[in-house]
Short mmCIF file of C-alpha atoms in Angstrom, two decimals:
data_model
loop_
_atom_site.label_atom_id
_atom_site.label_comp_id
_atom_site.label_asym_id
_atom_site.label_seq_id
_atom_site.Cartn_x
_atom_site.Cartn_y
_atom_site.Cartn_z
CA UNK A 135 15.28 -16.43 26.65
CA UNK A 136 13.78 -13.11 25.73
CA UNK A 137 10.88 -11.92 27.80
CA UNK A 138 7.62 -11.07 26.09
CA UNK A 139 7.34 -7.52 24.92
CA UNK A 140 5.83 -5.43 27.69
CA UNK A 141 2.92 -3.24 26.64
CA UNK A 142 4.73 -0.28 28.22
CA UNK A 143 7.37 -0.64 25.53
CA UNK A 144 4.86 0.55 22.97
CA UNK A 145 4.74 4.32 22.66
CA UNK A 146 1.45 6.06 22.08
CA UNK A 147 1.84 6.04 18.32
CA UNK A 148 2.55 2.32 18.27
CA UNK A 149 -0.49 1.71 20.45
CA UNK A 150 -2.67 3.76 18.12
CA UNK A 151 -1.41 1.89 15.06
CA UNK A 152 -1.77 -1.48 16.78
CA UNK A 153 -5.38 -0.55 17.59
CA UNK A 154 -5.91 0.28 13.92
CA UNK A 155 -4.54 -3.12 12.90
CA UNK A 156 -6.97 -4.80 15.30
CA UNK A 157 -9.83 -2.87 13.68
CA UNK A 158 -8.56 -3.89 10.24
CA UNK A 159 -8.63 -7.50 11.42
CA UNK A 160 -12.30 -6.96 12.25
CA UNK A 161 -12.91 -5.84 8.67
CA UNK A 162 -12.88 -2.06 9.25
CA UNK A 163 -11.85 -0.55 5.91
CA UNK A 164 -11.65 3.00 7.29
CA UNK A 165 -9.04 1.79 9.80
CA UNK A 166 -6.91 0.51 6.93
CA UNK A 167 -7.17 3.88 5.19
CA UNK A 168 -6.12 5.65 8.39
CA UNK A 169 -3.21 3.26 8.84
CA UNK A 170 -2.22 3.83 5.21
CA UNK A 171 -2.33 7.62 5.64
CA UNK A 172 -0.12 7.39 8.71
CA UNK A 173 2.46 4.91 7.47
CA UNK A 174 2.53 4.74 3.67
CA UNK A 175 5.32 7.29 3.24
CA UNK A 176 7.67 5.16 5.36
CA UNK A 177 6.65 1.93 3.67
CA UNK A 178 6.86 3.46 0.20
CA UNK A 179 10.34 4.82 0.92
CA UNK A 180 11.57 1.33 1.75
CA UNK A 181 9.92 -0.29 -1.26
CA UNK A 182 11.35 2.37 -3.55
CA UNK A 183 14.79 1.71 -2.08
CA UNK A 184 14.43 -2.03 -2.70
CA UNK A 185 12.93 -2.06 -6.19
CA UNK A 186 14.45 1.22 -7.38
CA UNK A 187 11.61 2.08 -9.73
CA UNK A 188 8.63 4.23 -8.82
CA UNK A 189 6.03 2.50 -10.99
CA UNK A 190 6.97 -0.92 -9.63
CA UNK A 191 7.16 0.45 -6.10
CA UNK A 192 3.58 1.72 -6.42
CA UNK A 193 2.35 -1.73 -7.42
CA UNK A 194 4.20 -3.30 -4.51
CA UNK A 195 2.83 -0.69 -2.09
CA UNK A 196 -0.72 -1.70 -3.00
CA UNK A 197 0.22 -5.35 -2.54
CA UNK A 198 1.65 -4.60 0.91
CA UNK A 199 -1.49 -2.93 2.25
CA UNK A 200 -3.70 -5.53 0.61
CA UNK A 201 -1.70 -8.18 2.42
CA UNK A 202 -1.98 -6.19 5.65
CA UNK A 203 -5.75 -6.16 5.12
CA UNK A 204 -5.83 -9.93 4.63
CA UNK A 205 -3.47 -10.82 7.45
CA UNK A 206 -4.11 -8.18 10.11
CA UNK A 207 -5.39 -10.92 12.41
CA UNK A 208 -1.93 -12.49 12.36
CA UNK A 209 -0.21 -9.35 13.65
CA UNK A 210 1.35 -10.07 17.04
CA UNK A 211 2.39 -7.10 19.16
CA UNK A 212 4.75 -9.34 21.09
CA UNK A 213 6.88 -9.80 18.00
CA UNK A 214 7.28 -6.22 16.88
CA UNK A 215 5.87 -2.74 16.48
CA UNK A 216 3.20 -2.05 13.83
CA UNK A 217 5.57 -0.19 11.51
CA UNK A 218 8.13 -3.00 11.76
CA UNK A 219 5.39 -5.44 10.75
CA UNK A 220 4.50 -3.36 7.70
CA UNK A 221 8.18 -2.86 6.83
CA UNK A 222 8.75 -6.60 6.99
CA UNK A 223 5.88 -7.23 4.58
CA UNK A 224 7.16 -4.42 2.36
CA UNK A 225 10.69 -5.77 2.19
CA UNK A 226 9.48 -9.30 1.53
CA UNK A 227 7.18 -8.12 -1.24
CA UNK A 228 9.83 -5.87 -2.74
CA UNK A 229 12.45 -8.60 -2.79
CA UNK A 230 9.92 -11.07 -4.21
CA UNK A 231 9.40 -8.62 -7.05
CA UNK A 232 13.16 -8.26 -7.53
CA UNK A 233 13.60 -12.03 -7.63
CA UNK A 234 10.70 -12.53 -9.99
CA UNK A 235 12.98 -11.18 -12.69
CA UNK A 236 10.08 -9.43 -14.34
CA UNK A 237 11.93 -6.19 -14.50
CA UNK A 238 15.42 -4.87 -14.23
CA UNK A 239 16.41 -2.70 -11.37
CA UNK A 240 17.93 0.64 -12.25
CA UNK A 241 18.47 2.43 -8.97
CA UNK A 242 21.52 1.26 -7.10
CA UNK A 243 22.17 4.37 -5.07
CA UNK A 244 23.51 3.79 -1.59
CA UNK A 245 21.26 4.43 1.36
CA UNK A 246 22.98 7.65 2.34
CA UNK A 247 22.32 9.32 -1.01
CA UNK A 248 18.60 9.31 -0.28
CA UNK A 249 19.02 11.40 2.84
CA UNK A 250 18.01 14.59 1.07
CA UNK A 251 14.71 13.07 0.14
CA UNK A 252 14.00 12.47 3.80
CA UNK A 253 14.67 16.07 4.61
CA UNK A 254 12.32 17.39 1.96
CA UNK A 255 9.50 14.90 2.26
CA UNK A 256 9.14 14.28 5.95
CA UNK A 257 5.71 15.22 7.18
CA UNK A 258 4.97 17.54 10.10
CA UNK A 259 3.22 14.57 11.69
CA UNK A 260 6.42 12.57 11.67
CA UNK A 261 6.92 12.40 15.38
CA UNK A 262 10.10 12.67 17.33
CA UNK A 263 10.11 8.95 18.08
CA UNK A 264 10.49 8.04 14.43
CA UNK A 265 13.08 10.75 13.91
CA UNK A 266 15.06 9.55 16.91
CA UNK A 267 14.84 5.93 15.82
CA UNK A 268 15.89 6.81 12.30
CA UNK A 269 18.85 8.73 13.68
CA UNK A 270 19.86 5.76 15.79
CA UNK A 271 19.62 3.34 12.88
CA UNK A 272 21.71 5.69 10.72
CA UNK A 273 24.29 5.99 13.48
CA UNK A 274 24.35 2.22 13.86
CA UNK A 275 24.89 1.71 10.13
CA UNK A 276 27.61 4.38 10.16
CA UNK A 277 29.35 2.50 12.96
CA UNK A 278 29.80 -0.55 10.76
CA UNK A 279 32.87 -1.02 8.65
CA UNK A 280 32.34 -0.46 4.93
CA UNK A 281 32.66 -4.20 4.35
CA UNK A 282 30.10 -5.09 7.03
CA UNK A 283 27.61 -2.51 5.79
CA UNK A 284 28.07 -3.72 2.22
CA UNK A 285 27.14 -7.33 2.95
CA UNK A 286 24.18 -6.37 5.12
CA UNK A 287 22.83 -3.94 2.54
CA UNK A 288 23.18 -6.49 -0.25
CA UNK A 289 21.22 -8.99 1.82
CA UNK A 290 18.65 -6.51 3.09
CA UNK A 291 17.92 -4.37 0.06
CA UNK A 292 18.81 -6.70 -2.81
CA UNK A 293 17.68 -9.97 -1.24
CA UNK A 294 20.93 -11.73 -2.12
CA UNK A 295 21.92 -14.95 -0.36
CA UNK A 296 25.34 -15.25 1.28
CA UNK A 297 26.72 -17.22 -1.68
CA UNK A 298 25.39 -14.62 -4.13
CA UNK A 299 27.00 -11.87 -2.06
CA UNK A 300 30.28 -13.78 -2.03
CA UNK A 301 30.10 -14.11 -5.80
CA UNK A 302 29.20 -10.45 -6.26
CA UNK A 303 32.04 -9.23 -4.04
CA UNK A 304 34.57 -11.86 -5.06
CA UNK A 305 35.06 -12.82 -1.42
CA UNK A 306 35.19 -16.27 0.24
CA UNK A 307 31.86 -17.43 1.68
CA UNK A 308 33.34 -17.62 5.18
CA UNK A 309 34.37 -13.98 4.97
CA UNK A 310 30.84 -12.94 4.01
CA UNK A 311 29.35 -14.93 6.90
CA UNK A 312 31.79 -13.42 9.39
CA UNK A 313 31.18 -9.88 8.17
CA UNK A 314 27.43 -10.42 8.37
CA UNK A 315 27.61 -11.84 11.89
CA UNK A 316 29.88 -9.10 13.22
CA UNK A 317 27.86 -6.40 11.49
CA UNK A 318 24.58 -7.69 12.88
CA UNK A 319 26.05 -7.97 16.38
CA UNK A 320 27.25 -4.39 16.20
CA UNK A 321 23.86 -3.22 14.95
CA UNK A 322 22.14 -5.07 17.78
CA UNK A 323 24.41 -3.41 20.29
CA UNK A 324 23.93 0.05 18.80
CA UNK A 325 20.15 -0.41 18.56
CA UNK A 326 19.72 -1.87 22.03
CA UNK A 327 17.75 1.18 23.32
CA UNK A 328 15.18 0.58 20.60
CA UNK A 329 15.15 -3.17 20.98
CA UNK A 330 14.59 -2.83 24.69
CA UNK A 331 11.74 -0.44 24.13
CA UNK A 332 13.38 2.64 25.56
CA UNK A 333 12.60 4.49 22.32
CA UNK B 117 20.74 -30.60 19.67
CA UNK B 118 20.03 -27.77 22.09
CA UNK B 119 22.68 -25.20 22.91
CA UNK B 120 23.55 -23.96 26.37
CA UNK B 121 25.13 -20.88 24.84
CA UNK B 122 25.24 -19.46 21.39
CA UNK B 123 28.00 -20.72 19.12
CA UNK B 124 29.68 -18.76 16.37
CA UNK B 125 28.13 -20.96 13.68
CA UNK B 126 24.61 -20.67 15.09
CA UNK B 127 25.04 -16.94 15.51
CA UNK B 128 25.99 -16.70 11.84
CA UNK B 129 22.99 -18.80 10.93
CA UNK B 130 20.65 -16.64 13.02
CA UNK B 131 22.02 -13.41 11.50
CA UNK B 132 21.85 -14.73 7.95
CA UNK B 133 18.42 -16.28 8.49
CA UNK B 134 17.03 -13.01 9.85
CA UNK B 135 18.31 -11.27 6.72
CA UNK B 136 16.90 -14.00 4.51
CA UNK B 137 20.40 -14.72 3.23
CA UNK B 138 20.71 -18.44 3.98
CA UNK B 139 20.28 -20.91 1.15
CA UNK B 140 16.97 -22.76 1.16
CA UNK B 141 18.63 -25.94 2.39
CA UNK B 142 20.44 -24.13 5.22
CA UNK B 143 17.30 -22.25 6.18
CA UNK B 144 15.36 -25.49 6.49
CA UNK B 145 18.12 -27.01 8.62
CA UNK B 146 18.11 -23.97 10.92
CA UNK B 147 14.32 -24.09 11.20
CA UNK B 148 14.55 -27.77 12.11
CA UNK B 149 17.04 -26.88 14.83
CA UNK B 150 14.69 -24.20 16.18
CA UNK B 151 11.91 -26.77 16.02
CA UNK B 152 13.92 -28.86 18.48
CA UNK B 153 13.19 -26.14 21.01
CA UNK B 154 16.65 -24.57 21.20
CA UNK B 155 15.73 -21.48 23.16
CA UNK B 156 19.23 -20.02 22.94
CA UNK B 157 19.15 -19.89 19.15
CA UNK B 158 15.49 -18.83 19.15
CA UNK B 159 16.28 -15.84 21.37
CA UNK B 160 19.27 -14.92 19.18
CA UNK B 161 17.13 -15.07 16.06
CA UNK B 162 14.34 -12.94 17.54
CA UNK B 163 16.81 -10.20 18.38
CA UNK B 164 18.33 -10.25 14.91
CA UNK B 165 14.84 -10.20 13.38
CA UNK B 166 14.08 -7.04 15.32
CA UNK B 167 17.32 -5.50 14.08
CA UNK B 168 16.34 -6.35 10.51
CA UNK B 169 12.87 -4.88 11.02
CA UNK B 170 14.44 -1.63 12.17
CA UNK B 171 16.73 -1.31 9.15
CA UNK B 172 13.76 -0.28 7.04
CA UNK B 173 13.29 2.78 9.20
CA UNK B 174 16.64 4.14 8.04
CA UNK B 175 15.22 4.57 4.58
CA UNK B 176 13.98 7.94 3.44
CA UNK B 177 10.24 8.45 3.72
CA UNK B 178 8.69 9.23 0.36
CA UNK B 179 5.00 10.12 -0.05
CA UNK B 180 3.33 7.88 -2.62
CA UNK B 181 1.09 9.33 -5.35
CA UNK B 182 -2.30 10.31 -4.00
CA UNK B 183 -4.24 8.14 -6.44
CA UNK B 184 -2.82 4.98 -4.84
CA UNK B 185 -5.01 5.61 -1.81
CA UNK B 186 -8.08 5.42 -4.05
CA UNK B 187 -6.77 2.28 -5.71
CA UNK B 188 -6.24 0.66 -2.33
CA UNK B 189 -9.80 1.54 -1.36
CA UNK B 190 -11.12 -0.05 -4.54
CA UNK B 191 -9.01 -3.16 -4.09
CA UNK B 192 -9.96 -3.64 -0.44
CA UNK B 193 -13.60 -3.05 -1.29
CA UNK B 194 -13.32 -5.94 -3.69
CA UNK B 195 -11.51 -8.10 -1.15
CA UNK B 196 -14.07 -7.29 1.54
CA UNK B 197 -16.86 -8.49 -0.68
CA UNK B 198 -15.19 -11.75 -1.63
CA UNK B 199 -13.63 -12.89 1.65
CA UNK B 200 -13.40 -11.77 5.24
CA UNK B 201 -9.85 -10.90 6.33
CA UNK B 202 -10.43 -13.17 9.31
CA UNK B 203 -10.75 -16.11 6.97
CA UNK B 204 -7.25 -15.57 5.57
CA UNK B 205 -4.64 -18.05 6.72
CA UNK B 206 -2.66 -16.78 9.68
CA UNK B 207 0.97 -16.02 8.90
CA UNK B 208 3.29 -15.50 11.86
CA UNK B 209 5.11 -12.20 11.77
CA UNK B 210 7.76 -11.78 10.47
CA UNK B 211 7.82 -14.94 8.43
CA UNK B 212 7.27 -14.85 4.73
CA UNK B 213 3.64 -15.40 3.81
CA UNK B 214 2.58 -17.80 1.10
CA UNK B 215 0.15 -17.03 -1.68
CA UNK B 216 -2.69 -19.51 -1.47
CA UNK B 217 -4.90 -20.54 -4.38
CA UNK B 218 -7.87 -19.22 -2.44
CA UNK B 219 -6.37 -15.75 -2.37
CA UNK B 220 -5.67 -15.82 -6.05
CA UNK B 221 -9.21 -16.93 -6.68
CA UNK B 222 -10.51 -14.13 -4.49
CA UNK B 223 -8.47 -11.57 -6.37
CA UNK B 224 -10.02 -12.75 -9.60
CA UNK B 225 -13.58 -12.96 -8.35
CA UNK B 226 -16.25 -12.04 -10.89
CA UNK B 227 -17.77 -8.60 -10.75
CA UNK B 228 -21.18 -10.06 -10.04
CA UNK B 229 -19.96 -10.97 -6.56
CA UNK B 230 -18.41 -7.59 -6.18
CA UNK B 231 -21.71 -5.86 -6.90
CA UNK B 232 -23.73 -8.04 -4.55
CA UNK B 233 -23.39 -5.80 -1.49
CA UNK B 234 -24.44 -2.80 -3.56
CA UNK B 235 -27.48 -4.75 -4.65
CA UNK B 236 -28.25 -5.56 -1.02
CA UNK B 237 -27.82 -1.90 -0.08
CA UNK B 238 -30.11 -0.93 -2.92
CA UNK B 239 -32.71 -3.44 -1.81
CA UNK B 240 -32.57 -2.09 1.74
CA UNK B 241 -32.99 1.44 0.51
CA UNK B 242 -35.95 0.42 -1.63
CA UNK B 243 -37.51 -1.32 1.36
CA UNK B 244 -36.97 1.78 3.44
CA UNK B 245 -38.59 3.91 0.75
CA UNK B 246 -41.59 1.60 0.71
CA UNK B 247 -41.87 1.76 4.50
CA UNK B 248 -41.67 5.53 4.45
CA UNK B 249 -44.34 5.69 1.76
CA UNK B 250 -46.72 3.44 3.73
CA UNK B 251 -46.05 5.38 6.87
CA UNK B 252 -46.72 8.61 4.98
CA UNK B 253 -50.08 7.26 3.76
CA UNK B 254 -51.01 6.24 7.29
CA UNK B 255 -50.10 9.64 8.60
CA UNK B 256 -52.24 11.23 5.91
CA UNK B 257 -55.18 9.03 6.79
CA UNK B 258 -54.80 10.01 10.39
CA UNK B 259 -54.95 13.68 9.39
CA UNK B 260 -51.66 14.62 10.99
CA UNK B 261 -50.13 18.02 10.48
CA UNK B 262 -48.57 19.14 7.19
CA UNK B 263 -45.16 19.88 8.68
CA UNK B 264 -44.65 16.26 9.62
CA UNK B 265 -45.68 15.15 6.15
CA UNK B 266 -43.29 17.64 4.56
CA UNK B 267 -40.46 16.34 6.75
CA UNK B 268 -41.13 12.79 5.66
CA UNK B 269 -41.27 13.86 2.02
CA UNK B 270 -37.88 15.55 2.39
CA UNK B 271 -36.49 12.42 3.97
CA UNK B 272 -37.94 10.40 1.11
CA UNK B 273 -36.26 12.72 -1.39
CA UNK B 274 -32.92 12.50 0.43
CA UNK B 275 -33.12 8.73 0.38
CA UNK B 276 -33.78 8.79 -3.36
CA UNK B 277 -30.70 11.03 -3.85
CA UNK B 278 -28.63 8.73 -1.67
CA UNK B 279 -29.80 5.73 -3.64
CA UNK B 280 -28.92 7.45 -6.93
CA UNK B 281 -25.45 8.36 -5.61
CA UNK B 282 -24.76 4.84 -4.38
CA UNK B 283 -25.88 3.39 -7.69
CA UNK B 284 -23.59 5.76 -9.60
CA UNK B 285 -20.68 5.00 -7.27
CA UNK B 286 -21.28 1.28 -7.70
CA UNK B 287 -21.21 1.60 -11.49
CA UNK B 288 -18.01 3.64 -11.34
CA UNK B 289 -16.23 1.20 -9.02
CA UNK B 290 -17.26 -1.71 -11.23
CA UNK B 291 -15.75 0.01 -14.27
CA UNK B 292 -12.51 0.83 -12.43
CA UNK B 293 -12.26 -2.74 -11.21
CA UNK B 294 -12.77 -4.04 -14.72
CA UNK B 295 -9.62 -2.15 -15.72
CA UNK B 296 -7.59 -3.20 -12.68
CA UNK B 297 -8.27 -6.86 -13.35
CA UNK B 298 -7.12 -6.60 -16.95
CA UNK B 299 -3.84 -8.31 -17.80
CA UNK B 300 -2.15 -4.96 -18.40
CA UNK B 301 -3.28 -1.57 -17.22
CA UNK B 302 -1.97 1.89 -16.57
CA UNK B 303 -3.13 4.83 -14.52
CA UNK B 304 -2.62 8.33 -15.83
CA UNK B 305 -3.04 10.95 -13.11
CA UNK B 306 -4.11 14.34 -14.42
CA UNK B 307 -3.14 17.41 -12.44
CA UNK B 308 -5.13 20.64 -12.03
CA UNK B 309 -3.85 23.56 -14.08
CA UNK B 310 -3.95 27.34 -13.57
CA UNK B 311 -7.72 27.91 -13.91
CA UNK B 312 -8.44 25.38 -11.14
CA UNK B 313 -5.30 23.94 -9.51
CA UNK B 314 -7.41 21.94 -7.05
CA UNK B 315 -9.00 20.00 -9.92
CA UNK B 316 -7.85 16.48 -10.68
CA UNK B 317 -8.67 13.52 -12.88
CA UNK B 318 -7.48 9.99 -13.48
CA UNK B 319 -7.48 7.72 -16.46
CA UNK B 320 -7.67 3.98 -15.78
CA UNK B 321 -6.38 2.52 -19.02
CA UNK B 322 -7.18 -1.06 -19.98
CA UNK B 323 -4.30 -1.56 -22.43
CA UNK B 324 -5.41 -4.80 -24.18
CA UNK B 325 -8.98 -3.56 -24.62
CA UNK B 326 -7.88 0.00 -25.57
CA UNK B 327 -10.47 1.35 -23.14
CA UNK B 328 -10.35 4.31 -20.76
CA UNK B 329 -12.29 4.81 -17.57
CA UNK B 330 -11.98 8.48 -16.68
CA UNK B 331 -12.90 10.08 -13.36
CA UNK B 332 -12.64 13.83 -12.81
CA UNK B 333 -13.26 16.31 -10.03
CA UNK B 334 -13.80 19.75 -11.49
CA UNK B 335 -15.38 23.04 -10.45
CA UNK B 336 -18.93 23.70 -11.73
CA UNK B 337 -18.82 24.70 -15.40
CA UNK B 338 -19.94 28.31 -16.05
CA UNK B 339 -23.25 28.84 -17.83
CA UNK B 340 -23.00 27.91 -21.51
CA UNK B 341 -19.72 25.99 -21.08
CA UNK B 342 -18.91 22.29 -20.95
CA UNK B 343 -15.88 20.17 -20.15
CA UNK B 344 -14.28 18.27 -23.04
CA UNK B 345 -11.69 15.49 -22.90
CA UNK B 346 -8.86 15.36 -25.47
CA UNK B 347 -6.38 12.78 -26.69
CA UNK B 348 -3.08 14.55 -27.30
CA UNK B 349 -0.84 12.84 -29.88
CA UNK B 350 2.33 14.23 -31.46
CA UNK B 351 0.28 14.97 -34.56
CA UNK B 352 -3.02 16.27 -33.29
CA UNK B 353 -5.47 16.90 -30.49
CA UNK B 354 -8.48 14.66 -30.91
CA UNK B 355 -11.75 15.06 -29.04
CA UNK B 356 -12.60 12.18 -26.70
CA UNK B 357 -16.05 13.58 -25.94
CA UNK B 358 -17.68 15.66 -23.25
CA UNK B 359 -17.61 15.06 -19.51
CA UNK B 360 -20.60 16.24 -17.51
CA UNK B 361 -19.78 16.48 -13.79
CA UNK B 362 -22.57 16.06 -11.23
CA UNK B 363 -23.63 18.72 -8.74
CA UNK B 364 -20.54 18.05 -6.65
CA UNK B 365 -18.25 18.39 -9.67
CA UNK B 366 -17.53 14.67 -10.03
CA UNK B 367 -17.45 13.37 -13.59
CA UNK B 368 -17.14 9.84 -14.90
CA UNK B 369 -16.74 8.57 -18.43
CA UNK B 370 -15.94 5.28 -20.17
CA UNK B 371 -14.65 5.32 -23.72
CA UNK B 372 -13.02 3.13 -26.34
CA UNK B 373 -9.89 4.49 -27.97
CA UNK B 374 -10.48 5.24 -31.65
CA UNK B 375 -8.68 2.82 -34.00
CA UNK B 376 -5.55 4.35 -35.46
CA UNK B 377 -5.35 7.09 -32.84
CA UNK B 378 -1.61 6.48 -32.68
CA UNK B 379 0.68 7.28 -29.81
CA UNK B 380 -1.25 9.13 -27.12
CA UNK B 381 1.30 11.30 -25.35
CA UNK B 382 -1.10 13.05 -23.00
CA UNK B 383 -4.72 13.73 -22.15
CA UNK B 384 -6.36 17.00 -21.22
CA UNK B 385 -9.73 18.37 -20.17
CA UNK B 386 -10.61 21.86 -21.34
CA UNK B 387 -13.54 24.20 -20.88
CA UNK B 388 -15.35 24.69 -24.19
CA UNK B 389 -18.51 26.33 -25.51
CA UNK B 390 -21.71 24.31 -25.16
CA UNK B 391 -21.73 21.36 -27.57
CA UNK B 392 -17.94 21.05 -27.56
CA UNK B 393 -15.28 22.12 -30.02
CA UNK B 394 -13.43 20.58 -32.96
CA UNK B 395 -10.15 21.75 -31.48
CA UNK B 396 -9.41 22.84 -27.90
CA UNK B 397 -9.83 26.54 -27.42
CA UNK B 398 -8.46 26.50 -23.88
CA UNK B 399 -8.20 26.85 -21.00
CA UNK B 400 -6.87 23.49 -19.87
CA UNK B 401 -8.29 22.47 -16.48
CA UNK B 402 -6.45 19.18 -16.01
CA UNK B 403 -3.55 17.63 -17.89
CA UNK B 404 -1.71 14.31 -17.65
CA UNK B 405 1.11 12.69 -19.58
CA UNK B 406 0.79 9.02 -20.36
CA UNK B 407 4.45 8.18 -19.69
#
């Protein structure tokens, strides 16, 4: 059984953002603006990757922070860092928009092709913790086999179910499940320093 | 059934559930299993959920357009005046939240509710003005020194300015909200050009009503000059009227699109001689394309 997340596992930035979320829960609009200023470029990057269209991504971004405003009281530090909470809302919202079928996705570039954007748009405030974590996640994804990364990306970014992935790839369902399980286990192993709060 | 150790099947289920890739039926079955207090599977799922949450951080960071920050402020202002965030139903992170009818109703609340806090603020300011006035009269009757009276008069004047600003801001927010609650709308950001690169403007376009709400931040116009807004179509440049910024350079205008204007490709604000021009004579201060 996993032990509760120790407060020491939160770095200073996480603590600051968690404090902002608590103020948002109390109805402090300026705290939401500060949180938006600090995190929106990360959240927007993910939404853009999921929906693949800037205009749609902008609508979803507003939805994400509006939802954060409404549900800040539900944020639980024991279950994840503030940015992870926002990213989870962002992915859910983005995939909801994809599934709504109201528009057709155009951008199907792989994750790696957006690396240049990171290099040119990262802010001076982007601290070393985020850079280190991003590097670790990239390394972890690189450590997967092409087949494992493919199924995880189709589930994560496109919101496809295992049977939809199997259909898309022309692979048996059991193969997709196995690749997903092995890929996720490898990611967990590679990301253990982050999961254990060392970064 | 509780597990003593994780099985391959349950590990697959936990991984796929964390990614949201189980079918609805399978997801419900897995949730039921977790509901039976299987701590082994629960711990496995929590770890995979944290892995999934981290995947987003691999994505490139991209700064969103600056006007979205203003839109968020407007939207949250509206939310704050219709419901407290504490009253929203609590959704456990990282589970998928549901959209409740109450939230939909809040998002479509009438503007009357939205303006209520402004009305309260206005009433408070008016009460304060009245108090200051009475106090001023008392001070006069007591023959107190002129400096104190002058200070109170300045304070009174500042309060009047503040009241005027809040009233104008309230009217502007109400107009912007009226666009954002339309069935279809578009925002056209307008960027500062060479004469004043720091200038900016935005058009909030209510598409069904063919109505524009325009906000602009411009430098003070030189003596004898005015700012003029233009519709730019492939065929012509058509005046959309003058914009008169306040002392801080903030301008605000609401206008109906002329019937038969055609395809508006862009909008621009230029500096023109007093009274405006039939055609833009330049220079362009802000410019934005509509698509």
